[in-house]
mmCIF file with all atom_site columns, C-alpha atoms in Angstrom:
data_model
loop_
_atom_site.group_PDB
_atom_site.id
_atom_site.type_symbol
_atom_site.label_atom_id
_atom_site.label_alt_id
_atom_site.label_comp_id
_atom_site.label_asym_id
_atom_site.label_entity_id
_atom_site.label_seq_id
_atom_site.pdbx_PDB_ins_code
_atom_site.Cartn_x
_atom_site.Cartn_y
_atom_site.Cartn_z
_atom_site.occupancy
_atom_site.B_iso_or_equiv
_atom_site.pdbx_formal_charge
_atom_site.auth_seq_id
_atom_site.auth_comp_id
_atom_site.auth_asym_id
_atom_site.auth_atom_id
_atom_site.pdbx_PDB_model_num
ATOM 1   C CA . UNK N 1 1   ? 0.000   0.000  0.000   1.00 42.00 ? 1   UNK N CA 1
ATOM 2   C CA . UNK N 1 2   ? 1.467   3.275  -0.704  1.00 45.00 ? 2   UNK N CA 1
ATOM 3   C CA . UNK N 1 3   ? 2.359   6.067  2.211   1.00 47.00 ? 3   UNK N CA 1
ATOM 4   C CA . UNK N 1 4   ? -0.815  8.386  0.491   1.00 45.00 ? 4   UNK N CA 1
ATOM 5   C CA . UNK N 1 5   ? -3.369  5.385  0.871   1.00 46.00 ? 5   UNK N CA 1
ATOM 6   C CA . UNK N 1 6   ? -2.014  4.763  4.420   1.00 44.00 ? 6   UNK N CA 1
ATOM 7   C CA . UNK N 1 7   ? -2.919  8.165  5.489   1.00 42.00 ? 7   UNK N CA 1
ATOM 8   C CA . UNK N 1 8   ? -6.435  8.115  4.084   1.00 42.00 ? 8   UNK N CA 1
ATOM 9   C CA . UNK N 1 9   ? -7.522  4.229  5.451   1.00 41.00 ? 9   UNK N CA 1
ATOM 10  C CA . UNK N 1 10  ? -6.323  5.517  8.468   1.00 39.00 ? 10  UNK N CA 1
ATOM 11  C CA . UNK N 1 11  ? -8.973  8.330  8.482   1.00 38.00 ? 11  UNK N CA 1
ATOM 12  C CA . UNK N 1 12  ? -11.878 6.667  7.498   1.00 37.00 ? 12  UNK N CA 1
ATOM 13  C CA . UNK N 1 13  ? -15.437 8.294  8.663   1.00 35.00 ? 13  UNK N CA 1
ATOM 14  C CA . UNK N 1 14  ? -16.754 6.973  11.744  1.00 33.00 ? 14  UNK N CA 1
ATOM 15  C CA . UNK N 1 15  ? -20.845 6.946  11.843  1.00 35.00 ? 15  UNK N CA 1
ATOM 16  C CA . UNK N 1 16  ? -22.015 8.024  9.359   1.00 33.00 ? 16  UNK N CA 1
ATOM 17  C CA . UNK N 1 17  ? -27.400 18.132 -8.655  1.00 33.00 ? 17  UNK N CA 1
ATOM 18  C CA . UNK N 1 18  ? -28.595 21.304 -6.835  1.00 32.00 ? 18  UNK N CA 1
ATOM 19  C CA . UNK N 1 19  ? -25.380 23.450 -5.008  1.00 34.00 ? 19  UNK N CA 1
ATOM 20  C CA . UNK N 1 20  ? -26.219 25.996 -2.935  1.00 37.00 ? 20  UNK N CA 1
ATOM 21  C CA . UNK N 1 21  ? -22.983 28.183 -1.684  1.00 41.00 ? 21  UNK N CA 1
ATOM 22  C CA . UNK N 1 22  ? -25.445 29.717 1.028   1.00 39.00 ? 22  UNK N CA 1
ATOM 23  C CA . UNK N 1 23  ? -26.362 26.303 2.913   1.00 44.00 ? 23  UNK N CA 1
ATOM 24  C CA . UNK N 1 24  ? -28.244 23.161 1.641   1.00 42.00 ? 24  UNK N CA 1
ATOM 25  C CA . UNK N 1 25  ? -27.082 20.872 4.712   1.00 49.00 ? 25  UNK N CA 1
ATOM 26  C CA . UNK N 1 26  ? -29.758 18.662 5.092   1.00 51.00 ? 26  UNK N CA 1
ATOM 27  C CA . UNK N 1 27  ? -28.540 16.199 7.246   1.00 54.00 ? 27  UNK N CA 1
ATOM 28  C CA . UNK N 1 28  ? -28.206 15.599 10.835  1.00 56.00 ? 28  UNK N CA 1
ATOM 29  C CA . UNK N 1 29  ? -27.246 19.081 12.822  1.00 59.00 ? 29  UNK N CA 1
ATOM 30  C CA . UNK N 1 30  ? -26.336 16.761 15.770  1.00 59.00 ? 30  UNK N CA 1
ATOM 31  C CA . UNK N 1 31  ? -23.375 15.392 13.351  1.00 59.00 ? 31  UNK N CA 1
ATOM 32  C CA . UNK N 1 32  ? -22.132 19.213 12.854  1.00 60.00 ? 32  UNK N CA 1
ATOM 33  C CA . UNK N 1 33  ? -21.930 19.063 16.677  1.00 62.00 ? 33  UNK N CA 1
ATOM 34  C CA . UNK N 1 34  ? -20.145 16.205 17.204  1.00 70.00 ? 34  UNK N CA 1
ATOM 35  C CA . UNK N 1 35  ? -18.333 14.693 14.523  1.00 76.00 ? 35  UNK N CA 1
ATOM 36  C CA . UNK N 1 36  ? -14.873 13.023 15.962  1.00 82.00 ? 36  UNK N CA 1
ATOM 37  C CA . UNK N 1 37  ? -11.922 13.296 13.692  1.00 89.00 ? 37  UNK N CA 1
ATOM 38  C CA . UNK N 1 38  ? -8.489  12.597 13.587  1.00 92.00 ? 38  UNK N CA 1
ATOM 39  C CA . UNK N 1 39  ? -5.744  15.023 15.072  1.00 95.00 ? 39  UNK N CA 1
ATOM 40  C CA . UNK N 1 40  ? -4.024  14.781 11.876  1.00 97.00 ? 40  UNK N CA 1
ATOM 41  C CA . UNK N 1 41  ? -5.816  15.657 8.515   1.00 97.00 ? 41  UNK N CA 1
ATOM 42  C CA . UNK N 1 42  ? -4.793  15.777 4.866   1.00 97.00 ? 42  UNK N CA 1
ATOM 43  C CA . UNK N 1 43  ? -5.441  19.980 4.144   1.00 98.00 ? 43  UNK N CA 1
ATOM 44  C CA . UNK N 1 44  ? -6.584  21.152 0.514   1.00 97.00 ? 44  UNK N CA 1
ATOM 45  C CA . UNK N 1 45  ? -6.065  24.883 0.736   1.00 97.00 ? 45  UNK N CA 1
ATOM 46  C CA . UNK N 1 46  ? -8.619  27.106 -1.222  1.00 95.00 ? 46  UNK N CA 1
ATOM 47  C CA . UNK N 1 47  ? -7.655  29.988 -3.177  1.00 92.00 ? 47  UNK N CA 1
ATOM 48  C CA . UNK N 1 48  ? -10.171 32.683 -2.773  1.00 88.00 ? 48  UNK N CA 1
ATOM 49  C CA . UNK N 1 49  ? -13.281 31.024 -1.111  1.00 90.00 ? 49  UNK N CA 1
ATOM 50  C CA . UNK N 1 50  ? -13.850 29.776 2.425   1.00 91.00 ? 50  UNK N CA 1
ATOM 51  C CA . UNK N 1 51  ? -16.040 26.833 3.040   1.00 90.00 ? 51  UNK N CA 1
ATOM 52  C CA . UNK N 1 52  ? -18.557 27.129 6.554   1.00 88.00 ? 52  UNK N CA 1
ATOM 53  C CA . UNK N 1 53  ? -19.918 23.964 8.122   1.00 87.00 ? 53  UNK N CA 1
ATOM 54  C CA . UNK N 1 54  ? -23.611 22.601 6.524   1.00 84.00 ? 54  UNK N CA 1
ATOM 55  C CA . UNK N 1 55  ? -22.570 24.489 3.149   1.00 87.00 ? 55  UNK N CA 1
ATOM 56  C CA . UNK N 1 56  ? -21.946 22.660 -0.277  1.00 89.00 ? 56  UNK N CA 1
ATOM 57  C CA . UNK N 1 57  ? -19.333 24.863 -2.382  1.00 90.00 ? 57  UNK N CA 1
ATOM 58  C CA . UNK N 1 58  ? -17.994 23.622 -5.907  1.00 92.00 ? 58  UNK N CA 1
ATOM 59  C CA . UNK N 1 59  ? -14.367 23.999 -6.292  1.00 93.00 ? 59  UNK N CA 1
ATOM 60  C CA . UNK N 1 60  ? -12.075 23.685 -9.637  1.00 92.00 ? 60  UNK N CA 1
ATOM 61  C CA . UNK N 1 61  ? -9.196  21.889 -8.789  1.00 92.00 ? 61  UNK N CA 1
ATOM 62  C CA . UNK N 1 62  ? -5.710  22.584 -10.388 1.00 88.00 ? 62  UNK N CA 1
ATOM 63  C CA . UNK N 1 63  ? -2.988  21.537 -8.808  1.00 92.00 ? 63  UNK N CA 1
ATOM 64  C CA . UNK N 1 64  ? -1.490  17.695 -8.651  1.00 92.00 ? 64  UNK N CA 1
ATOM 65  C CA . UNK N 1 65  ? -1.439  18.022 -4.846  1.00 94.00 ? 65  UNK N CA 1
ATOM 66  C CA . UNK N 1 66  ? -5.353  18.872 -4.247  1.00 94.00 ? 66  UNK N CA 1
ATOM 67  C CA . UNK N 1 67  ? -6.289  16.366 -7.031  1.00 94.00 ? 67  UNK N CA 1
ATOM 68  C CA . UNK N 1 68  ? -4.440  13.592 -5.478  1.00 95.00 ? 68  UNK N CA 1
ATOM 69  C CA . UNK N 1 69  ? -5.740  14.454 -1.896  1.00 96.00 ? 69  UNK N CA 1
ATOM 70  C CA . UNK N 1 70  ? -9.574  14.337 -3.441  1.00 96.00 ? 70  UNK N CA 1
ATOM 71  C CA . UNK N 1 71  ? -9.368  11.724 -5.170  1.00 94.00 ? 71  UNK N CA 1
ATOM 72  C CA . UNK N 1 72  ? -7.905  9.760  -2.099  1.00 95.00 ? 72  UNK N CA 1
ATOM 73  C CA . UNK N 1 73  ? -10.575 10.995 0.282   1.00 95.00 ? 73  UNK N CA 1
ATOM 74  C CA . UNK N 1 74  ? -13.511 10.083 -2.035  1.00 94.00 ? 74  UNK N CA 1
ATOM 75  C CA . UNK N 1 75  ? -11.758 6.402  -2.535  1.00 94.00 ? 75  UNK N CA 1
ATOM 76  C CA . UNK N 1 76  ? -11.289 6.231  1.991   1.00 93.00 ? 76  UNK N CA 1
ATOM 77  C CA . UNK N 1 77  ? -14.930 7.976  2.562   1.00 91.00 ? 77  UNK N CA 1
ATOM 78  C CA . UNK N 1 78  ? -12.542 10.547 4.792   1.00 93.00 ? 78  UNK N CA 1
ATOM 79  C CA . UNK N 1 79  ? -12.928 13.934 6.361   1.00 96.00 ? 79  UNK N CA 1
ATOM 80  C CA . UNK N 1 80  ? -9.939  16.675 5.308   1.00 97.00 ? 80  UNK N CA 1
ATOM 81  C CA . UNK N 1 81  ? -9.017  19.788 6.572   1.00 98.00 ? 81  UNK N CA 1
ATOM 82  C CA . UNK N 1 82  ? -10.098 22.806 4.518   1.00 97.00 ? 82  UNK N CA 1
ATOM 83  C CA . UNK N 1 83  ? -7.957  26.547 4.246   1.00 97.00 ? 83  UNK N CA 1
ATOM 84  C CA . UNK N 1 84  ? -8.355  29.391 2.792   1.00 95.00 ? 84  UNK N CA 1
ATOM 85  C CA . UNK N 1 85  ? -5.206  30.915 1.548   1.00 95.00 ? 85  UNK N CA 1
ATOM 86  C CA . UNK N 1 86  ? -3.858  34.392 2.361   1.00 95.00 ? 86  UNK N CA 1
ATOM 87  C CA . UNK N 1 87  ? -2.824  35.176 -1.099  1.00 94.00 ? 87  UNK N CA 1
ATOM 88  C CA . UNK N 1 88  ? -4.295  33.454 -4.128  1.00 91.00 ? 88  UNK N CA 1
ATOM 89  C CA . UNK N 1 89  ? -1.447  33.780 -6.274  1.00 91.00 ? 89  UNK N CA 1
ATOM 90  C CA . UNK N 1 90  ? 0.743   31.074 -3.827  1.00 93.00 ? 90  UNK N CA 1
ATOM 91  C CA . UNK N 1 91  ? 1.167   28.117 -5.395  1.00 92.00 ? 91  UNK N CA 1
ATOM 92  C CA . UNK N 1 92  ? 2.716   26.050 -2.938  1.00 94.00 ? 92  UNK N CA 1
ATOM 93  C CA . UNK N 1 93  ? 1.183   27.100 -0.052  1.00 95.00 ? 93  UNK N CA 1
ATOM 94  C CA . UNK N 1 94  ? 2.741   26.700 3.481   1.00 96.00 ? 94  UNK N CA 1
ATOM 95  C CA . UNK N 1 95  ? 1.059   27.081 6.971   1.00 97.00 ? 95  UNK N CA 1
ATOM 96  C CA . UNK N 1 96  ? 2.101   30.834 7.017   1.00 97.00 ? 96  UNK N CA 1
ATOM 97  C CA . UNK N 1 97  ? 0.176   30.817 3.755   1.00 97.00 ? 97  UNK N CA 1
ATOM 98  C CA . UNK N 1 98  ? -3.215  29.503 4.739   1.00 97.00 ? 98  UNK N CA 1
ATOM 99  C CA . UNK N 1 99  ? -5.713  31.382 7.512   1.00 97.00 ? 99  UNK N CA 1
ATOM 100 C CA . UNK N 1 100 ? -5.378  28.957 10.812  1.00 96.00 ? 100 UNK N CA 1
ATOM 101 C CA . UNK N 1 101 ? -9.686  28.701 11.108  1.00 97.00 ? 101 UNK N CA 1
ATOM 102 C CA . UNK N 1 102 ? -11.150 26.385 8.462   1.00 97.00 ? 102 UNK N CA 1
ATOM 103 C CA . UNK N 1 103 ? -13.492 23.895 7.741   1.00 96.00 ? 103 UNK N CA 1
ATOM 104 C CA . UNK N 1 104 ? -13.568 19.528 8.187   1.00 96.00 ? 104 UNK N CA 1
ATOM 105 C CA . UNK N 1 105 ? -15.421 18.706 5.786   1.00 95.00 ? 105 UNK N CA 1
ATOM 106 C CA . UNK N 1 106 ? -16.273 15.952 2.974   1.00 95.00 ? 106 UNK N CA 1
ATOM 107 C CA . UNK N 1 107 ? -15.492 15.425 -0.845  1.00 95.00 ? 107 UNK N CA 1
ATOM 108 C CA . UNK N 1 108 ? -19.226 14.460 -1.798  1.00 93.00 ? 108 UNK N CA 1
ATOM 109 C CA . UNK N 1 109 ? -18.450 14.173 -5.688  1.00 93.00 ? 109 UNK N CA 1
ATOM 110 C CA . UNK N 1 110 ? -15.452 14.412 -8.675  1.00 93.00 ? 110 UNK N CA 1
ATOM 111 C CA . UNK N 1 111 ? -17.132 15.690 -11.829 1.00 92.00 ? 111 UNK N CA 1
ATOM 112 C CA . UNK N 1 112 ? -14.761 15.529 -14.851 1.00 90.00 ? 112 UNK N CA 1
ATOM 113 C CA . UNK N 1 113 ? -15.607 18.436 -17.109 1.00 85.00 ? 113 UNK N CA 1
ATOM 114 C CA . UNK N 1 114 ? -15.645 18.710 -20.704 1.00 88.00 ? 114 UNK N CA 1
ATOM 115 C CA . UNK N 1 115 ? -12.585 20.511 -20.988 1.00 86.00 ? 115 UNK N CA 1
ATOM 116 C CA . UNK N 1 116 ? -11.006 17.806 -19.088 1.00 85.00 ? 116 UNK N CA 1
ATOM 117 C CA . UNK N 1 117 ? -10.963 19.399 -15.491 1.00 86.00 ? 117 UNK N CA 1
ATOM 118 C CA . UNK N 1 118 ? -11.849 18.338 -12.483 1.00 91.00 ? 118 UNK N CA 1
ATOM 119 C CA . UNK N 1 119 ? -14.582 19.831 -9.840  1.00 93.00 ? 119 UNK N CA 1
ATOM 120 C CA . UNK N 1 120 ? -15.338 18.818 -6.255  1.00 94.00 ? 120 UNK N CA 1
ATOM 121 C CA . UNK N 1 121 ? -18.472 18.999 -4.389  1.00 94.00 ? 121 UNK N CA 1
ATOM 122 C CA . UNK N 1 122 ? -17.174 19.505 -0.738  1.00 94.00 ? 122 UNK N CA 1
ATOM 123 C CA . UNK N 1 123 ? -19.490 19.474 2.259   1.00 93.00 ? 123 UNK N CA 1
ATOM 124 C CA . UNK N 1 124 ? -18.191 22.022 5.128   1.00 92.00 ? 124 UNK N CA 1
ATOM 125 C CA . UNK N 1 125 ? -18.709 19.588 8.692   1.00 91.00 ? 125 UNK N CA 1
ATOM 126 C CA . UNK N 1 126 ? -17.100 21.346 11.298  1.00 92.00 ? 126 UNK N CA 1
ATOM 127 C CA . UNK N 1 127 ? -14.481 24.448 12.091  1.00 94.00 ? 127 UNK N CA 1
ATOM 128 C CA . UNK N 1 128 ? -11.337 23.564 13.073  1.00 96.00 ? 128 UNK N CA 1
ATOM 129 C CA . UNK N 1 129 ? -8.301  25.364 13.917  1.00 97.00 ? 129 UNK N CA 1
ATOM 130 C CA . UNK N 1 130 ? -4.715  24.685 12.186  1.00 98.00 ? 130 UNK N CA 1
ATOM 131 C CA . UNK N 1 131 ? -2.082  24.210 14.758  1.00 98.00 ? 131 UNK N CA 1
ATOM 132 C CA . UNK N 1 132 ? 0.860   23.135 12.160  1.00 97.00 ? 132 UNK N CA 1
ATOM 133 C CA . UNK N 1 133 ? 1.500   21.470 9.092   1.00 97.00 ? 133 UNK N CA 1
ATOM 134 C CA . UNK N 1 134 ? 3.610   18.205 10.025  1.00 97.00 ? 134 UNK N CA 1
ATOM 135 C CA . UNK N 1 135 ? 3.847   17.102 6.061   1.00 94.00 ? 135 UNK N CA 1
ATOM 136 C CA . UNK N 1 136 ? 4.281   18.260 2.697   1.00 95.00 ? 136 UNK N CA 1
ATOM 137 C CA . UNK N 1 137 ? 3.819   15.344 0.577   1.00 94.00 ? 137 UNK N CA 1
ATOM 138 C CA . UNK N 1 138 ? 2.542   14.039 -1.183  1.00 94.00 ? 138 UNK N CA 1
ATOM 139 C CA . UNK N 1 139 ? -0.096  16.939 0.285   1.00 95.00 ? 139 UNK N CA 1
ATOM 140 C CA . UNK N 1 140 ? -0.498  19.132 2.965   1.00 96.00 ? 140 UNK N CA 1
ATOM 141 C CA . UNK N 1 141 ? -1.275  17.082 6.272   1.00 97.00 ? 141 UNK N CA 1
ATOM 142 C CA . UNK N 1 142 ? -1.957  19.620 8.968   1.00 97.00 ? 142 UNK N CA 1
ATOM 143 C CA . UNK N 1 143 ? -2.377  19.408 13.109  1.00 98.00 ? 143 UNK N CA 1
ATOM 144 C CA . UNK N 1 144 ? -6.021  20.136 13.645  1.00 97.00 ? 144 UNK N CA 1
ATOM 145 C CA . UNK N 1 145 ? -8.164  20.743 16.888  1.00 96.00 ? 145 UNK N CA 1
ATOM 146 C CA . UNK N 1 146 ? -11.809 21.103 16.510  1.00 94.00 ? 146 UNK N CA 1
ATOM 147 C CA . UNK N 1 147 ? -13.436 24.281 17.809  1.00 93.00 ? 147 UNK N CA 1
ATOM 148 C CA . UNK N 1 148 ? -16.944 24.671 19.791  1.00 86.00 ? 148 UNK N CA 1
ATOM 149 C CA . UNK N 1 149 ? -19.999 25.228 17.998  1.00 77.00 ? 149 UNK N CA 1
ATOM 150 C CA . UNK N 1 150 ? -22.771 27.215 19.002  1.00 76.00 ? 150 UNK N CA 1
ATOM 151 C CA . UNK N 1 151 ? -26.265 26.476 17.616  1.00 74.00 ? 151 UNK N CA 1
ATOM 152 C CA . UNK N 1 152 ? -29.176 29.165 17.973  1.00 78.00 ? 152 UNK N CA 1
ATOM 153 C CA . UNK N 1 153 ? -32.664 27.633 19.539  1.00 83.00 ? 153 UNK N CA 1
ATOM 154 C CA . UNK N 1 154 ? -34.825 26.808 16.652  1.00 80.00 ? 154 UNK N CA 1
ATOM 155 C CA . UNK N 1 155 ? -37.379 29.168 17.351  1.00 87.00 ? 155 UNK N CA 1
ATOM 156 C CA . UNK N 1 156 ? -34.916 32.008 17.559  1.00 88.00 ? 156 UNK N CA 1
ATOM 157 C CA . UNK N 1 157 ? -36.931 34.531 15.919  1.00 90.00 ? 157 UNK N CA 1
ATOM 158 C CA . UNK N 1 158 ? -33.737 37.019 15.758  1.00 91.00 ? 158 UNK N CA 1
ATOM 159 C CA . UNK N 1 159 ? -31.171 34.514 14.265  1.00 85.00 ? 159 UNK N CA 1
ATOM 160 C CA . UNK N 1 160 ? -33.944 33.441 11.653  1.00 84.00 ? 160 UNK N CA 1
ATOM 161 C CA . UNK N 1 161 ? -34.286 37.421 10.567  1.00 90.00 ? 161 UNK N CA 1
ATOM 162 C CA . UNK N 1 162 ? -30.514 37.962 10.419  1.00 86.00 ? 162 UNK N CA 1
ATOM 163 C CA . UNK N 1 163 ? -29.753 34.715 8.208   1.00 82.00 ? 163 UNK N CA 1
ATOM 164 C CA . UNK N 1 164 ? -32.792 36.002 6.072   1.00 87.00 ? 164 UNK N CA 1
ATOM 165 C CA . UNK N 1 165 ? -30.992 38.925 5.816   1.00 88.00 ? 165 UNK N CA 1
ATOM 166 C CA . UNK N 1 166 ? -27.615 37.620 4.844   1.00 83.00 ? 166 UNK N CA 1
ATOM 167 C CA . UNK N 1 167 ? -29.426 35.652 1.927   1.00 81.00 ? 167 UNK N CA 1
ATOM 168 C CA . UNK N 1 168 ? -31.059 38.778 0.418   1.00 84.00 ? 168 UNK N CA 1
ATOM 169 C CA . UNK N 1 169 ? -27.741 40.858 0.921   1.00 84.00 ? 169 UNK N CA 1
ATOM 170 C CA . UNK N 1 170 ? -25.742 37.827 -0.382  1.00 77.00 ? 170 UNK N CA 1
ATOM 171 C CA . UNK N 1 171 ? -27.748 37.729 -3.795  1.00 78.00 ? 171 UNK N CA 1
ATOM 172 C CA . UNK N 1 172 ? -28.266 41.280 -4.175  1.00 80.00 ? 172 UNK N CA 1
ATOM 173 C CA . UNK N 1 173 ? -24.173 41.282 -4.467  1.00 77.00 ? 173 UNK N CA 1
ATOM 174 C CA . UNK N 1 174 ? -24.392 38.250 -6.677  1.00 71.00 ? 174 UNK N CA 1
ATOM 175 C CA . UNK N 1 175 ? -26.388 40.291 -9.039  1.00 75.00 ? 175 UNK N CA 1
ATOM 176 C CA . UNK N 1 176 ? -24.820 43.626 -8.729  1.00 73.00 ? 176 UNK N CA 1
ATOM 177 C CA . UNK N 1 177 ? -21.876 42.056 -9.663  1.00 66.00 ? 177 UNK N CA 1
ATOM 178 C CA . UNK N 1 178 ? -23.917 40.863 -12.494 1.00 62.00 ? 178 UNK N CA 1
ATOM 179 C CA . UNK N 1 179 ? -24.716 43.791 -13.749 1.00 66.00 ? 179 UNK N CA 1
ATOM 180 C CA . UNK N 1 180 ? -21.719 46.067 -13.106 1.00 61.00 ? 180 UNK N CA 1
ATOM 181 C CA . UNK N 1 181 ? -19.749 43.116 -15.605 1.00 58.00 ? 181 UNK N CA 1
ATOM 182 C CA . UNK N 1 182 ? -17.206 43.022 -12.523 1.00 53.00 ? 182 UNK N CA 1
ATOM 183 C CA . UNK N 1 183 ? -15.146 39.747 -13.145 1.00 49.00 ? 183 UNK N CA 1
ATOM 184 C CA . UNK N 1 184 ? -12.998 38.009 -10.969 1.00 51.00 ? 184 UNK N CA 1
ATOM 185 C CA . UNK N 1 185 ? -9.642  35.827 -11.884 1.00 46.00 ? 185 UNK N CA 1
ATOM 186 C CA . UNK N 1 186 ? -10.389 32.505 -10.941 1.00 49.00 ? 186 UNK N CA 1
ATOM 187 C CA . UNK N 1 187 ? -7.585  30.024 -9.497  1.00 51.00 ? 187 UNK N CA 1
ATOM 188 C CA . UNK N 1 188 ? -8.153  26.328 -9.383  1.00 59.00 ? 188 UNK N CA 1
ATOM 189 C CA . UNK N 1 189 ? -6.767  24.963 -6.136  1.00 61.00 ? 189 UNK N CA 1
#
């Protein structure tokens, strides 16, 4: 078995085409809560996106590294860390590189594009916080420790008007951006 299959059987999940990048969780909040993982996890940095627990994002990936650690933790069923990076133009990022609060989370699906790409559908679990990275091949493996969550009551008439209100802000900019022709450069992790 080779070192990069190692890593993944060793991290294997214990218990158990519509994207939304707001939040489509629609699964048990109780696992957000108090999902167990490893202290060490394989860490696909993101370039120019962050990724929040319950939300599905769609990511392009680019480099050798990420496509190799994605590919591994659809074939284990394992969780990996995920980073935003400071700068998007790094290509080879380090832990000075990458903002120390991300996201556990899943690989749900590989699509293979047309143009002979690949795209991930990652599910955000839990936050965690990066304490170091102890490996650099063949991908990031990072120290992780898992941070508290706190969940509003479910009748929480305040913290339903303020998410409402996020949403309508959130695709307002979507189509202000829209409209103003603003483009963004895009960088495939």
């Amino acid at each position: 078995m080779r070192k990069d299959d190692d890593i993944f059987s060793s991290l294997q999940h214990r218990g158990g085409a519509n994207i939304s990048v707001i939040a489509d969780f629609e699964g048990n909040e109780e696992m957000l809560l108090h999902t167990e993982v490893p202290e060490v996890l394989p860490i696909l940095p993101l370039r120019g996106m962050v990724l929040f627990p319950g939300v599905l994002l769609p990511v392009s990936i680019g480099r050798k590294q990420s496509e190799r650690l994605i590919r591994l933790a659809v074939k284990h069923d394992s969780y990996i860390g995920i980073c935003c990076q400071k700068e998007a133009g790094v290509d080879e990022p380090g832990f000075d590189d990458l903002h120390t609060v991300g996201t556990v989370g899943k690989v749900m699906r590989i699509l293979e594009m047309p143009d002979h790409t690949l795209t991930a559908i990652l599910q955000g679990v839990r936050r965690m916080r990066l304490k170091e990275i102890v490996n650099h091949e063949p991908f990031l493996e990072g120290r992780v420790e898992l941070l508290q969550e706190e969940m509003p009551k479910k009748n929480d008439r305040e913290f339903a008007a303020l998410i409402e209100s996020v949403k309508e802000t959130t695709v307002s900019l979507f189509k202000n951006q829209e409209t103003a022709g603003t483009t963004q450069t895009i960088y495939p992790i």
